[in-house]
CSV table of C-alpha atoms in Angstrom, one decimal:
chain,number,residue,atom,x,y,z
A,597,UNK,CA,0.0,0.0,0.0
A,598,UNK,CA,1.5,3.4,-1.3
A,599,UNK,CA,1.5,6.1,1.8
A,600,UNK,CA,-1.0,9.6,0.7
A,601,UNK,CA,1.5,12.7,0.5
A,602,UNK,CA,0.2,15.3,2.4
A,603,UNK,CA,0.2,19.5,2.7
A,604,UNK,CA,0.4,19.0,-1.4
A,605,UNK,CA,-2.8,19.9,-3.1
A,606,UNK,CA,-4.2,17.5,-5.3
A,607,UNK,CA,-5.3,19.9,-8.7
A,608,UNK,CA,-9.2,19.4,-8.6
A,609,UNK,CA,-9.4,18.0,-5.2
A,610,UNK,CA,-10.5,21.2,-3.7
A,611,UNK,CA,-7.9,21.2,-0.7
A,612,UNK,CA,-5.9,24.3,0.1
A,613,UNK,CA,-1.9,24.7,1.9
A,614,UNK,CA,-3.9,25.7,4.9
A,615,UNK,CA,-2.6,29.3,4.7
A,616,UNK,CA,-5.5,32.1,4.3
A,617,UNK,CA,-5.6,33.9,1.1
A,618,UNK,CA,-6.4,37.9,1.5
A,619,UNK,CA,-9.1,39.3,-0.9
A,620,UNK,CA,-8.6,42.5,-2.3
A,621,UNK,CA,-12.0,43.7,-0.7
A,622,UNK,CA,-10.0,43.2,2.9
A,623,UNK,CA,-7.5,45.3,1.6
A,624,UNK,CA,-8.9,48.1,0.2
A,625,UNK,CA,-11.7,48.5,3.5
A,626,UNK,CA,-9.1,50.5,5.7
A,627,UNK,CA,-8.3,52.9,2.7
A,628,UNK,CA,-12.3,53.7,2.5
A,629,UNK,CA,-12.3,54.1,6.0
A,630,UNK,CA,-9.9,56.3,6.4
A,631,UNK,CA,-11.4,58.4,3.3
A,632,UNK,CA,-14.5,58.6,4.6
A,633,UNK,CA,-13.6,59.7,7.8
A,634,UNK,CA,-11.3,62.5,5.8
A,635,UNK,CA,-14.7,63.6,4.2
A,636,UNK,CA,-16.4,64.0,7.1
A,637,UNK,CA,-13.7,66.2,9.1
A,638,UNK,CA,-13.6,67.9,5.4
A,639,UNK,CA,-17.3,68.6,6.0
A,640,UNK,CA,-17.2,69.7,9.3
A,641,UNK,CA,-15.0,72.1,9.1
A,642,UNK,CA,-16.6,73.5,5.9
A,643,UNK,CA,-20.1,73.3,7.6
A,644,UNK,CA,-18.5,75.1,11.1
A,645,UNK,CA,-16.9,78.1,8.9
A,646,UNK,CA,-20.1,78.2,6.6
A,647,UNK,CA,-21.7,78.7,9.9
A,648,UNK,CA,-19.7,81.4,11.7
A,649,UNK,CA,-20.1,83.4,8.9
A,650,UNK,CA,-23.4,83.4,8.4
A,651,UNK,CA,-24.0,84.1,12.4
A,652,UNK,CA,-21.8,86.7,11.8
A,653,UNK,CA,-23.2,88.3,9.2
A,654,UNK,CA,-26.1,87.9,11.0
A,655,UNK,CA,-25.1,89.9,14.4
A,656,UNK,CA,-23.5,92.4,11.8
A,657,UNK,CA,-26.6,92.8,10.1
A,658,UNK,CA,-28.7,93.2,12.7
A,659,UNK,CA,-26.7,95.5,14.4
A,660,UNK,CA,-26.5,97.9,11.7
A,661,UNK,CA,-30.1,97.9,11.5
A,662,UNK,CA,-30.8,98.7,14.6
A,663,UNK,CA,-28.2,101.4,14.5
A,664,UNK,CA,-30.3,102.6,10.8
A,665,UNK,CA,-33.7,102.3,13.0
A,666,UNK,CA,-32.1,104.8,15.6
A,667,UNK,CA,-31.1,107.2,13.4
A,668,UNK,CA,-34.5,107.1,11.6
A,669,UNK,CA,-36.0,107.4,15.0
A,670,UNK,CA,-33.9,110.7,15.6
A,671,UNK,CA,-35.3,112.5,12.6
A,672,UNK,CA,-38.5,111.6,12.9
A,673,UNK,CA,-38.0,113.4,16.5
A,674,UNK,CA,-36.3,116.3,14.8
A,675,UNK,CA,-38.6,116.4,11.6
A,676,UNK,CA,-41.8,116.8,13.4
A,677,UNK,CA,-39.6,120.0,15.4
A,678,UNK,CA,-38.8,121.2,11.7
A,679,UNK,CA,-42.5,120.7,10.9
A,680,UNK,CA,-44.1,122.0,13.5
A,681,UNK,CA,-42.3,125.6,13.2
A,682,UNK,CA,-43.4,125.7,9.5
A,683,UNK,CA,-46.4,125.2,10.2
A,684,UNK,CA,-46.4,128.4,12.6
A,685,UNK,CA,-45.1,130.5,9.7
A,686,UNK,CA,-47.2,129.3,7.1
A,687,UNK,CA,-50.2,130.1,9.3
A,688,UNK,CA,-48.7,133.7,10.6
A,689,UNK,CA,-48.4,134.7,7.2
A,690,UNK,CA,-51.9,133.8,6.7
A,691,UNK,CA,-52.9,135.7,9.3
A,692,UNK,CA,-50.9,139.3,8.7
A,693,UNK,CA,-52.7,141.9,7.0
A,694,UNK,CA,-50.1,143.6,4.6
A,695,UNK,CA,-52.8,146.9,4.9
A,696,UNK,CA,-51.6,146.9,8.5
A,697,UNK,CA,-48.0,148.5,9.0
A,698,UNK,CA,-45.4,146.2,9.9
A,699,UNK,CA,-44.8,148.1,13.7
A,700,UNK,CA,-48.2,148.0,14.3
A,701,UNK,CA,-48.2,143.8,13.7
A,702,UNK,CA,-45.7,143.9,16.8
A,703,UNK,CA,-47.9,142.9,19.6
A,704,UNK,CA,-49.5,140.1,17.8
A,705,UNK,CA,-46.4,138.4,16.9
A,706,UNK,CA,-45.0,138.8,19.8
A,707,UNK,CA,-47.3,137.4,21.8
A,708,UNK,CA,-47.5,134.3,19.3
A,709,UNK,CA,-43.5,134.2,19.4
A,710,UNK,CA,-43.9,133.7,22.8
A,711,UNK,CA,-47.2,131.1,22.6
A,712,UNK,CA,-45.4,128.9,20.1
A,713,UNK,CA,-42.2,129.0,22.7
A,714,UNK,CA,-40.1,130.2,19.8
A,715,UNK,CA,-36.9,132.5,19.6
A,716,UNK,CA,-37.3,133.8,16.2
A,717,UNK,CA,-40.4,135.6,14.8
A,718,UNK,CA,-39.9,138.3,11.5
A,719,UNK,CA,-41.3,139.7,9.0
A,720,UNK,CA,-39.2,140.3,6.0
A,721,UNK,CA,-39.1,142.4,2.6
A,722,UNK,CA,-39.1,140.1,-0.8
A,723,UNK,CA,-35.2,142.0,-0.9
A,724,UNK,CA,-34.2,139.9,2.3
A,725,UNK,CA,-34.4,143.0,4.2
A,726,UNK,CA,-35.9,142.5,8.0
A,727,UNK,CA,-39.0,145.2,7.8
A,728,UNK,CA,-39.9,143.3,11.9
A,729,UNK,CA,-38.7,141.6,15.1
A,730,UNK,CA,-40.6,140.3,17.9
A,731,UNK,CA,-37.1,140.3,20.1
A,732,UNK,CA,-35.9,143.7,21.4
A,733,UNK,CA,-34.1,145.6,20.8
A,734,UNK,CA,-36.1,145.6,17.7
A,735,UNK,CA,-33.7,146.1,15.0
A,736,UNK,CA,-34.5,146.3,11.9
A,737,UNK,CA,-33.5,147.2,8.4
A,738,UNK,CA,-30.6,144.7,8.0
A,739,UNK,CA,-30.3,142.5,5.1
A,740,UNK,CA,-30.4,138.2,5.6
A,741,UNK,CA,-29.9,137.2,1.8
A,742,UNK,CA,-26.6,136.0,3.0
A,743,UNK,CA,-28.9,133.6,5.5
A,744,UNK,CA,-29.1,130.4,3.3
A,745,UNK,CA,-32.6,129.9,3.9
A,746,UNK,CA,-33.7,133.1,3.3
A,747,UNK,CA,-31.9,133.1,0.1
A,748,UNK,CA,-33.6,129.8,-0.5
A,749,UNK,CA,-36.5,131.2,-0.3
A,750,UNK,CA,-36.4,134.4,-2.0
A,751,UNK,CA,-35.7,132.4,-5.4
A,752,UNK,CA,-38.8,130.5,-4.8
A,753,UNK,CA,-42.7,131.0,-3.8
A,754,UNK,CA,-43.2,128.2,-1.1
A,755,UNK,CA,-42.2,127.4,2.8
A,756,UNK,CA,-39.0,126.4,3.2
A,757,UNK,CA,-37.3,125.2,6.3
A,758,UNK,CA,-34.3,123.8,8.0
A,759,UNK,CA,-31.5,124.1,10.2
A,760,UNK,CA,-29.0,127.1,10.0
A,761,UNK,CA,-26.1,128.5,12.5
A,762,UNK,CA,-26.0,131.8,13.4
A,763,UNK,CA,-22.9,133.6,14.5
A,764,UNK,CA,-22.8,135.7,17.2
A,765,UNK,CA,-23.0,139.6,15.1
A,766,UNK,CA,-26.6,137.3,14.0
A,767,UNK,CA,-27.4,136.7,17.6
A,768,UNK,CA,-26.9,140.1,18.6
A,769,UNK,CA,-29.0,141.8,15.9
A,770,UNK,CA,-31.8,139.2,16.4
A,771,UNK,CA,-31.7,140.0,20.5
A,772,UNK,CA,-34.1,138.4,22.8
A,773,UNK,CA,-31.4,137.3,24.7
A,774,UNK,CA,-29.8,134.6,22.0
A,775,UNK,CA,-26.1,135.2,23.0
A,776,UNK,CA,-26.9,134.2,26.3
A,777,UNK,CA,-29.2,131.4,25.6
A,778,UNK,CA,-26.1,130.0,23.6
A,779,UNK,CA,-23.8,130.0,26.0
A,780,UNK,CA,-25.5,128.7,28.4
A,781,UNK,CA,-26.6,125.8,26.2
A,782,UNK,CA,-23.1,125.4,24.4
A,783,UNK,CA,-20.6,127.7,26.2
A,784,UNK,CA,-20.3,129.3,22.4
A,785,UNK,CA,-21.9,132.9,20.9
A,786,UNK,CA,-22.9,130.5,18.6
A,787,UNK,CA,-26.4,128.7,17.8
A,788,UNK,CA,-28.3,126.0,15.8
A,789,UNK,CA,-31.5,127.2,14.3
A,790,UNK,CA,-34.0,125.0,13.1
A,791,UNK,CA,-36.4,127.7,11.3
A,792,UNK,CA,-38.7,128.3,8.5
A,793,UNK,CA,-40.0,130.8,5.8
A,794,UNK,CA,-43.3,131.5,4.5
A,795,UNK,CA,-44.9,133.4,2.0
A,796,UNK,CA,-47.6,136.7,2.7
A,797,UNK,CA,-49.7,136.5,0.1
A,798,UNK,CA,-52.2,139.4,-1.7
A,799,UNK,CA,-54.3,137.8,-4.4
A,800,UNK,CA,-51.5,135.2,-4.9
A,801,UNK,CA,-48.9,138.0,-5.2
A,802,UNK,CA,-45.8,137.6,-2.5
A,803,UNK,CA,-45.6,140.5,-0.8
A,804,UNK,CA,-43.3,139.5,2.5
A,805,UNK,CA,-42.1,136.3,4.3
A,806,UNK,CA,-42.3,135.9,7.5
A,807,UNK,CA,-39.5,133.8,9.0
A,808,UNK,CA,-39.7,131.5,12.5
A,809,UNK,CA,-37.2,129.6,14.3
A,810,UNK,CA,-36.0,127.6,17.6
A,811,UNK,CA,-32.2,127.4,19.3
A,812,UNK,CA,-31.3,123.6,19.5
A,813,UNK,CA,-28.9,125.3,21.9
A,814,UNK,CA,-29.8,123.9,25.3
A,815,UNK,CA,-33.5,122.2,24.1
A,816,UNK,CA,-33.3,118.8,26.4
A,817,UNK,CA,-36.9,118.5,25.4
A,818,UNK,CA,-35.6,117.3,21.6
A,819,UNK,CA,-32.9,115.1,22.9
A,820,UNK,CA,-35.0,113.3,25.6
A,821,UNK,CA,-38.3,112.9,22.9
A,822,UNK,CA,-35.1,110.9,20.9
A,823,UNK,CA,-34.1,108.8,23.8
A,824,UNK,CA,-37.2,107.9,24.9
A,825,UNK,CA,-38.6,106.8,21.3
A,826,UNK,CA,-35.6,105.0,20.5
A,827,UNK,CA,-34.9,103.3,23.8
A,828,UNK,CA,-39.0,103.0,24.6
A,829,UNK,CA,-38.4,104.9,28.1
A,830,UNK,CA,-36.0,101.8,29.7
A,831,UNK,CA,-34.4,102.2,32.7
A,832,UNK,CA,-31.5,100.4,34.4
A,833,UNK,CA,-30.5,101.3,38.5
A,834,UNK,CA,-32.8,103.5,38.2
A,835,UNK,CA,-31.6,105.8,35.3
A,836,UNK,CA,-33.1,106.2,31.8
A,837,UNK,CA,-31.5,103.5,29.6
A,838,UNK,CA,-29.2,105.2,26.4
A,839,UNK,CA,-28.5,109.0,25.6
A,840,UNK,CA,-28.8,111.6,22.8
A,841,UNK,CA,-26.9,114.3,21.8
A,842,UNK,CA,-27.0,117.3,19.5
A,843,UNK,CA,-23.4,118.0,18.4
A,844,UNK,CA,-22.2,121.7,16.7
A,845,UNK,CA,-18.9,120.4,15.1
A,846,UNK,CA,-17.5,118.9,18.1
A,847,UNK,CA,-19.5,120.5,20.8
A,848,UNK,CA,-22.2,119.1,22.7
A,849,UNK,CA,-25.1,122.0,22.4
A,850,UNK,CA,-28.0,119.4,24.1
A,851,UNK,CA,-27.7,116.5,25.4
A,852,UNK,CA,-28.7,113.8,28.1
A,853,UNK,CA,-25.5,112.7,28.5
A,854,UNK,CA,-24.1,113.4,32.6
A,855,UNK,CA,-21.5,114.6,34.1
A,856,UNK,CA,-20.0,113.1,37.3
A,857,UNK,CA,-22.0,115.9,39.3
A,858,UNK,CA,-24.9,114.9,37.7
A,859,UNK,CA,-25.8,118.0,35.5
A,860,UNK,CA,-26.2,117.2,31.6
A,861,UNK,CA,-22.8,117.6,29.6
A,862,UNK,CA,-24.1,120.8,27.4
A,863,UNK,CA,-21.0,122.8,26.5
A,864,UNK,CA,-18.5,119.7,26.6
A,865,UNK,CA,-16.3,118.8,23.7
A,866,UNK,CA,-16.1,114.9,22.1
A,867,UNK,CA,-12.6,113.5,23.8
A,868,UNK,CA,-9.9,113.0,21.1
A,869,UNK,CA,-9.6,109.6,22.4
């Protein structure tokens, strides 16, 4: 009897060395894993920066619109001033009779200078040339085309208003105290007038203007309407929550902003820092 060789494989018979053979699936499976798990950090990191920057832009976006609705809040607050001290002209000059002379309308629009709380109420020629004040010492004569709303007015046949600065030879001819109600409300001869022109009319002829106006100069009334409107009347320990301020170049000529003492920071200057 012949002896069966073994460990050699027979061909056909099926039978192996004994030693596993690897597939190439087996091989390749760390490779994919390793792969995939590169996609996935790849993705993450993508999806993490795709998502910082959109927060941010976010935050950024809605803090410059709040910052927009502020501002917008602000002139609404000083539009309806501007509005409301047009409308007093347009209705004075509505009410003057150009039959009447000019020093003879002095009482009248005096007494509505003072009922409309405003520092400003003239009557002017359709030269530019001031034919009445309501403020003593009464002066009159002088011409305003170099006022820029005047002039603005003069070329045209409607109300006009805005906001002008007066220097201090303009606060002295206008009297009624304006130097002093500057520098107590700025520490400068200088003011910030919101004011208005309007047309006298006979049969649709201009005859006169007559010219109104307010000092921004130390009006807290203006600066706290803004603060409460845009900071809905919020408090925090006690005190109103946010400020406002009117600046004249760098100056602070109404504010809500305080001092250490307490007392408003009218007159102060922005820090250079």
């Amino acid at each position: 009897m012949v002896a069966p060789v073994t460990g050699i494989p027979v061909p056909g018979s099926g039978e192996c060395t004994g030693r596993p053979i690897e597939s190439e699936s087996m091989k390749l499976r760390p490779r994919l894993n390793l792969s995939v798990l590169l996609l996935f950090a790849l993705l993450a990191v993508v999806v993490c920066f795709v998502t910082i920057r959109w927060v941010g832009h976010l935050a950024f976006q809605g803090a410059t619109d709040r910052v927009q609705l502020n501002i917008n809040s602000a002139w609404l607050v000083y539009d309806h001033q501007r509005q409301t001290i047009e409308r007093s002209a347009i209705a004075l000059a509505r009410q003057i009779d150009p039959d009447i002379a000019a020093g003879d309308l002095l009482p009248e629009l005096a007494a509505r200078r003072r009922e409309a709380d405003l520092h400003i109420v003239s009557l002017i020629d359709t030269q530019g040339r001031v034919l009445l004040r309501t403020t003593p010492p009464y002066h009159i004569g002088d011409d305003l085309r170099g006022d820029p709303l005047v002039a603005q007015a003069l070329t045209g046949s409607v109300a006009v208003s805005g906001t002008v600065l007066l220097d201090s030879d303009r606060l002295t001819i206008e009297g009624g105290e304006l130097s002093a109600v500057c520098v107590e409300g700025g520490g400068e001869p200088t003011g910030m007038l919101v004011s208005a022109m309007a047309p006298v009319r006979v049969e649709g002829r201009i005859v006169a203007w007559v010219q109104t106006g307010a000092l921004l100069n130390g009006h807290t009334g203006l600066v706290d309407r803004i603060r409460d409107l845009v900071f809905q009347q919020q408090t925090y320990t006690g005190k109103p929550l946010g400020t406002a301020t009117v600046f004249m170049g760098d100056l602070r000529i109404t504010t809500n902003v305080t001092l250490d003492s307490g007392e408003r920071a009218i007159g102060t200057r922005v820090s250079n820092e």
